mmCIF file of C-alpha atoms in Angstrom:
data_model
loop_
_atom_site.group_PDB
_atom_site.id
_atom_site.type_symbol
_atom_site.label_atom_id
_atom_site.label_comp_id
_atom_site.label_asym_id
_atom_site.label_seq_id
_atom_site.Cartn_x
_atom_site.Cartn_y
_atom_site.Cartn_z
ATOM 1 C CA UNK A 1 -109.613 102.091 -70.910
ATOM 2 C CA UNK A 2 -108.339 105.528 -70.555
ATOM 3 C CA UNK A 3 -106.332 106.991 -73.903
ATOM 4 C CA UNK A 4 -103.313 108.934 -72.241
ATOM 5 C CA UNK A 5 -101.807 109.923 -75.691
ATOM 6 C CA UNK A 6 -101.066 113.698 -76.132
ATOM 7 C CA UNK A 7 -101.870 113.731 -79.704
ATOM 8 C CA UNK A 8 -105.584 111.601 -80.147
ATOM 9 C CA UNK A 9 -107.517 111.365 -83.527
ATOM 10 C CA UNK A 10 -111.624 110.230 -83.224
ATOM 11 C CA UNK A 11 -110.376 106.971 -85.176
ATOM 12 C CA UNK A 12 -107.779 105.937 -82.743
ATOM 13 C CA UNK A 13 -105.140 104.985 -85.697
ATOM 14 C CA UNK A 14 -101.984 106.810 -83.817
ATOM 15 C CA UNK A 15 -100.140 104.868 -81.921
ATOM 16 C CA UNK A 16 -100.475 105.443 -77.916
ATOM 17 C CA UNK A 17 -97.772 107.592 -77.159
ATOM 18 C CA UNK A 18 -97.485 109.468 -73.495
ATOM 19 C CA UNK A 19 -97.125 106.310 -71.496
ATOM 20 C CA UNK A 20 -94.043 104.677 -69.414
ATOM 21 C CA UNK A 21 -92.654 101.223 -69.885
ATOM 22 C CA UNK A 22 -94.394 100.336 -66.080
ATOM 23 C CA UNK A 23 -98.243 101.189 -68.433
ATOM 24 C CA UNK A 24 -96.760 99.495 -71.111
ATOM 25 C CA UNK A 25 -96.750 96.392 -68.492
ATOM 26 C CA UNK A 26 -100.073 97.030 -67.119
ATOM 27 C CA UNK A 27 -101.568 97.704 -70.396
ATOM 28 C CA UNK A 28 -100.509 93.857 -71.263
ATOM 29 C CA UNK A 29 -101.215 92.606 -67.995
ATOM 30 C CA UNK A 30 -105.118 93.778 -68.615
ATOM 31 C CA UNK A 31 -104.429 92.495 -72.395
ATOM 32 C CA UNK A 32 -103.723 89.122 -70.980
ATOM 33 C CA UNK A 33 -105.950 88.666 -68.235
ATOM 34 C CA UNK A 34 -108.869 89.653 -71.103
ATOM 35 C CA UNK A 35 -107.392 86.875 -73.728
ATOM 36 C CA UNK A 36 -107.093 84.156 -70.791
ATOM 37 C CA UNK A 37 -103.351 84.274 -71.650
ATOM 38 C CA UNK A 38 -100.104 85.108 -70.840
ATOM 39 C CA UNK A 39 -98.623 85.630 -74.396
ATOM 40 C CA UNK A 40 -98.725 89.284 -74.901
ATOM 41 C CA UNK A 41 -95.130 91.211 -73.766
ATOM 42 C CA UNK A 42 -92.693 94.089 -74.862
ATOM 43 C CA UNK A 43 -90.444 92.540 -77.500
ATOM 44 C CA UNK A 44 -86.875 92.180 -76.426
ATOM 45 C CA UNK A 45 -84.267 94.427 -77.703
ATOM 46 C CA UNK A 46 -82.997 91.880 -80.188
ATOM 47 C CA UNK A 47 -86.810 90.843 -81.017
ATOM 48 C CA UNK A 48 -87.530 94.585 -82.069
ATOM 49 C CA UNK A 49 -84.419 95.351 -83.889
ATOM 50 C CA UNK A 50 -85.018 91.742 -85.468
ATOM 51 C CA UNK A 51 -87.937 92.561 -86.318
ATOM 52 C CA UNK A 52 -87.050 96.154 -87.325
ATOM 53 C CA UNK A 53 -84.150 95.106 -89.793
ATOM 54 C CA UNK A 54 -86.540 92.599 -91.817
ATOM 55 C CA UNK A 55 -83.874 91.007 -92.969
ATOM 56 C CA UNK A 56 -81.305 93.858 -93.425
ATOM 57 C CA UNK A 57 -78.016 95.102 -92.043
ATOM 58 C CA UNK A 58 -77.754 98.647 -93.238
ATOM 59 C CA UNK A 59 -78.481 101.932 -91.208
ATOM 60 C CA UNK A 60 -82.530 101.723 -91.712
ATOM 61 C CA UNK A 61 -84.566 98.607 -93.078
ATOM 62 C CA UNK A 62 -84.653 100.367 -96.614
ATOM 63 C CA UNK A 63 -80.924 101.178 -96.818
ATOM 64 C CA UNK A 64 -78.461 103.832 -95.464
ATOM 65 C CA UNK A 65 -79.880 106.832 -97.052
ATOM 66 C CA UNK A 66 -81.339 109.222 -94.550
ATOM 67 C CA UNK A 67 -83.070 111.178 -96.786
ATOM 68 C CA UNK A 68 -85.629 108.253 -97.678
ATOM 69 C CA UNK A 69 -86.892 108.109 -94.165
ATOM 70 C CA UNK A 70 -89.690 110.433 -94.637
ATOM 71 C CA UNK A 71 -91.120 107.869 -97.045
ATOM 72 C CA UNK A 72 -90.797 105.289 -94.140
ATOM 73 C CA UNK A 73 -91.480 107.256 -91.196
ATOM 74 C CA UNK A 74 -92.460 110.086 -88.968
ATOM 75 C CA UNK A 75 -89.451 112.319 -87.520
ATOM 76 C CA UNK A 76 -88.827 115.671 -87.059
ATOM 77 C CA UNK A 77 -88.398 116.289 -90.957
ATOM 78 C CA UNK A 78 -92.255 115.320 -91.678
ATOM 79 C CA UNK A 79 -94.070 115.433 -88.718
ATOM 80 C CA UNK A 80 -95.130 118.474 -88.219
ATOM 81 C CA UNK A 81 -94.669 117.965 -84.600
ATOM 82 C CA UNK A 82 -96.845 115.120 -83.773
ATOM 83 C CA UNK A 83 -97.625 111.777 -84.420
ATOM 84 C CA UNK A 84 -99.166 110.463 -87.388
ATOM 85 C CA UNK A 85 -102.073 107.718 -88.051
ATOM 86 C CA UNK A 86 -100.075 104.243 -88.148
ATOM 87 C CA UNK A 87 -99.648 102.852 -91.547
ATOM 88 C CA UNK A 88 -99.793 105.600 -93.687
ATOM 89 C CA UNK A 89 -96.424 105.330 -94.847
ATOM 90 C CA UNK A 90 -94.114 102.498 -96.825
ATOM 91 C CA UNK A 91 -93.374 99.224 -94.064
ATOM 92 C CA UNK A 92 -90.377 97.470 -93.683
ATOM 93 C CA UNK A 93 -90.130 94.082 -95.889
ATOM 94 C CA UNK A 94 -91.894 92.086 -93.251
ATOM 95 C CA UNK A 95 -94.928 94.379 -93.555
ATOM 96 C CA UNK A 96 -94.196 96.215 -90.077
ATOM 97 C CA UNK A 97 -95.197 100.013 -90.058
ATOM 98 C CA UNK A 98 -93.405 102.998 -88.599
ATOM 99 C CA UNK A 99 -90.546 100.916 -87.523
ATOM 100 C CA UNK A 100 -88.413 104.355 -87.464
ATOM 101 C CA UNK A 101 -89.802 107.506 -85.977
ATOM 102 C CA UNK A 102 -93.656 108.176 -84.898
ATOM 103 C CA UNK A 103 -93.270 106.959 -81.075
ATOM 104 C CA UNK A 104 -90.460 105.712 -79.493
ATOM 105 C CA UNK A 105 -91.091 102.186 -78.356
ATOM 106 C CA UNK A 106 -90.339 100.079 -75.068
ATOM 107 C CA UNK A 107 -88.525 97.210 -75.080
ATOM 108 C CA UNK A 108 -88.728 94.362 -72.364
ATOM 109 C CA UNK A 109 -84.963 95.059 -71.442
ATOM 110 C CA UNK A 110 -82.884 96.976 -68.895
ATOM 111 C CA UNK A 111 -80.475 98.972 -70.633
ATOM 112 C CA UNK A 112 -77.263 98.422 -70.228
ATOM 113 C CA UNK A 113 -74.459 100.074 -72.269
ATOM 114 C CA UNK A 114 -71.678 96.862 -72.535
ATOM 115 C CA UNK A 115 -74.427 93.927 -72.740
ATOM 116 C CA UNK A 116 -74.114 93.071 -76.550
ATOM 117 C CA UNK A 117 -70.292 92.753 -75.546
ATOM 118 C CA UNK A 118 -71.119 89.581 -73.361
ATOM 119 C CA UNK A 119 -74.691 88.710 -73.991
ATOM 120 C CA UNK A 120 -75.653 85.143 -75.936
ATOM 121 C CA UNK A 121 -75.167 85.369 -79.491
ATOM 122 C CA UNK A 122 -78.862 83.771 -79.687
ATOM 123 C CA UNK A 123 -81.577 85.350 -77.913
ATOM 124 C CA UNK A 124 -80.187 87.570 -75.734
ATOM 125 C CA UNK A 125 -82.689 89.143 -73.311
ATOM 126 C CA UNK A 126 -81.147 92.059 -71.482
ATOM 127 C CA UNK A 127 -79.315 92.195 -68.391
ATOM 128 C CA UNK A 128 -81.754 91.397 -65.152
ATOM 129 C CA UNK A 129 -81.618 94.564 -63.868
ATOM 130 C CA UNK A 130 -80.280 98.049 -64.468
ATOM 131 C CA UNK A 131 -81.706 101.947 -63.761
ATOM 132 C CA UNK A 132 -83.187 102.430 -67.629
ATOM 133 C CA UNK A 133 -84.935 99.915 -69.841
ATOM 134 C CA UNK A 134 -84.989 100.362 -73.644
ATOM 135 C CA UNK A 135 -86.913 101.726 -76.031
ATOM 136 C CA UNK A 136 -85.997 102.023 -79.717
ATOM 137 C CA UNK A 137 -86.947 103.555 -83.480
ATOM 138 C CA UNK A 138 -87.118 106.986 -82.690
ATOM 139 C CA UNK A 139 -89.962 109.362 -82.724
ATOM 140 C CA UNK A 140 -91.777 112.357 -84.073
ATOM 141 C CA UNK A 141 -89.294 114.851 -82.850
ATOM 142 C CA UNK A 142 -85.965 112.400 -83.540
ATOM 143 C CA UNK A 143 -83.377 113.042 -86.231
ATOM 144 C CA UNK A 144 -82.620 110.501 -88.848
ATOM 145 C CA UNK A 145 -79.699 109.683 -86.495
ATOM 146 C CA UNK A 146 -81.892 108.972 -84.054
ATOM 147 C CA UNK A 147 -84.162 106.644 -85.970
ATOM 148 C CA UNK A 148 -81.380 104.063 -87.049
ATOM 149 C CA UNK A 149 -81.960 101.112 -86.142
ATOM 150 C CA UNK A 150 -79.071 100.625 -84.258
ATOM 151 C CA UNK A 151 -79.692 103.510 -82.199
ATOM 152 C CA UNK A 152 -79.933 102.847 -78.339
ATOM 153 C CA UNK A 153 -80.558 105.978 -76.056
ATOM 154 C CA UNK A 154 -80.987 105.607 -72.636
ATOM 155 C CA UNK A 155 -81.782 108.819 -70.621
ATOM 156 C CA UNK A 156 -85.624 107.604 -69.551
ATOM 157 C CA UNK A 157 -86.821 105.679 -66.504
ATOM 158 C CA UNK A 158 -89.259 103.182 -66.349
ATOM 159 C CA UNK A 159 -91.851 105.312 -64.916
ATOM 160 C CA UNK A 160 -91.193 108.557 -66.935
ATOM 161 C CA UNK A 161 -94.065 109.436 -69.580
ATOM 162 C CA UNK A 162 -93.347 111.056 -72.832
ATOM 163 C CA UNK A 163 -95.519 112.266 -75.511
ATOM 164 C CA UNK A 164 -92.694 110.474 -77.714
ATOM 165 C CA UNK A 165 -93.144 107.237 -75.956
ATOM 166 C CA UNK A 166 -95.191 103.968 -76.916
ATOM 167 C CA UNK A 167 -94.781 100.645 -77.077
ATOM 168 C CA UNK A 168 -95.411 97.579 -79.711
ATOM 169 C CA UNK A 169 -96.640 93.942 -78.393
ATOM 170 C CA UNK A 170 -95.705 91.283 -79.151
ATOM 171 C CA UNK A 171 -97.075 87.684 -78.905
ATOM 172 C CA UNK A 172 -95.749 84.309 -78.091
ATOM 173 C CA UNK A 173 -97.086 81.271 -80.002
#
């Protein structure tokens, strides 16, 4: 209904940014009740850095070399500051845009710092609870360090709204 993002363009091609994970949820709640579904949701942490990786196991979906980020996404080398219309630069290999950088993105999960340690080697979904949930890629103002896709920060709560914050859905089939 209501476009909270900082940084707005007529054509609405950024990505939302300036939103917690608890509008991410209500965002997909109204998503769902207007498909007559309940298939939208956050990715998990291991869906979006599956996802993110496309197949790869290096620093960044297109390798380890920082300096090619800028031709992959938006951080604080190229962005001038703000976010950028989505799909204007190179995707991963499964066709997924701004996987590093532009907005930060929630994840389904809590965070919790020792989880991969003892989750499921398939499918793991997060501890049940915890003070922080996820959110991964980097953003805008991140360095390349940052945007790895490895990289899991945690200083946010689930309420807190950031013009570096967004979110991706996903969909269940």
């Amino acid at each position: 209904k209501n476009n909270p993002s900082a940084f707005k363009l007529k054509e609405n091609t950024r990505p939302v940014d300036n939103v917690s994970w608890e509008d991410a949820q209500a965002f997909i709640g109204e998503l769902n009740k207007k498909e007559r579904t309940k298939r939208y949701r956050l990715p998990t942490e291991a869906e979006w850095e599956y996802a993110a990786r496309a197949g790869s196991d290096t620093a960044y979906h297109f390798g380890d070399n920082p300096d090619l980020l800028p031709e992959y996404g938006w951080c604080e080398t190229n962005s001038g500051g703000e976010t950028h219309p989505v799909g204007l630069l190179k995707p991963n290999a499964w066709g997924l845009y701004d996987i590093h950088g532009n907005v930060w993105e929630w994840c389904q999960d809590w965070y919790d710092k020792k989880y991969y340690a003892v989750s499921p080697a398939t499918d793991p979904a997060g501890p049940s609870s915890g003070e922080f949930h996820v959110f991964r890629g980097g953003s805008w103002y991140s360095s390349d360090t940052r945007c790895r896709t490895t990289n899991r920060p945690m200083n946010y709560f689930k309420y807190d709204r950031k013009d570096f914050f967004g979110f991706r859905v996903v969909k269940d089939f």
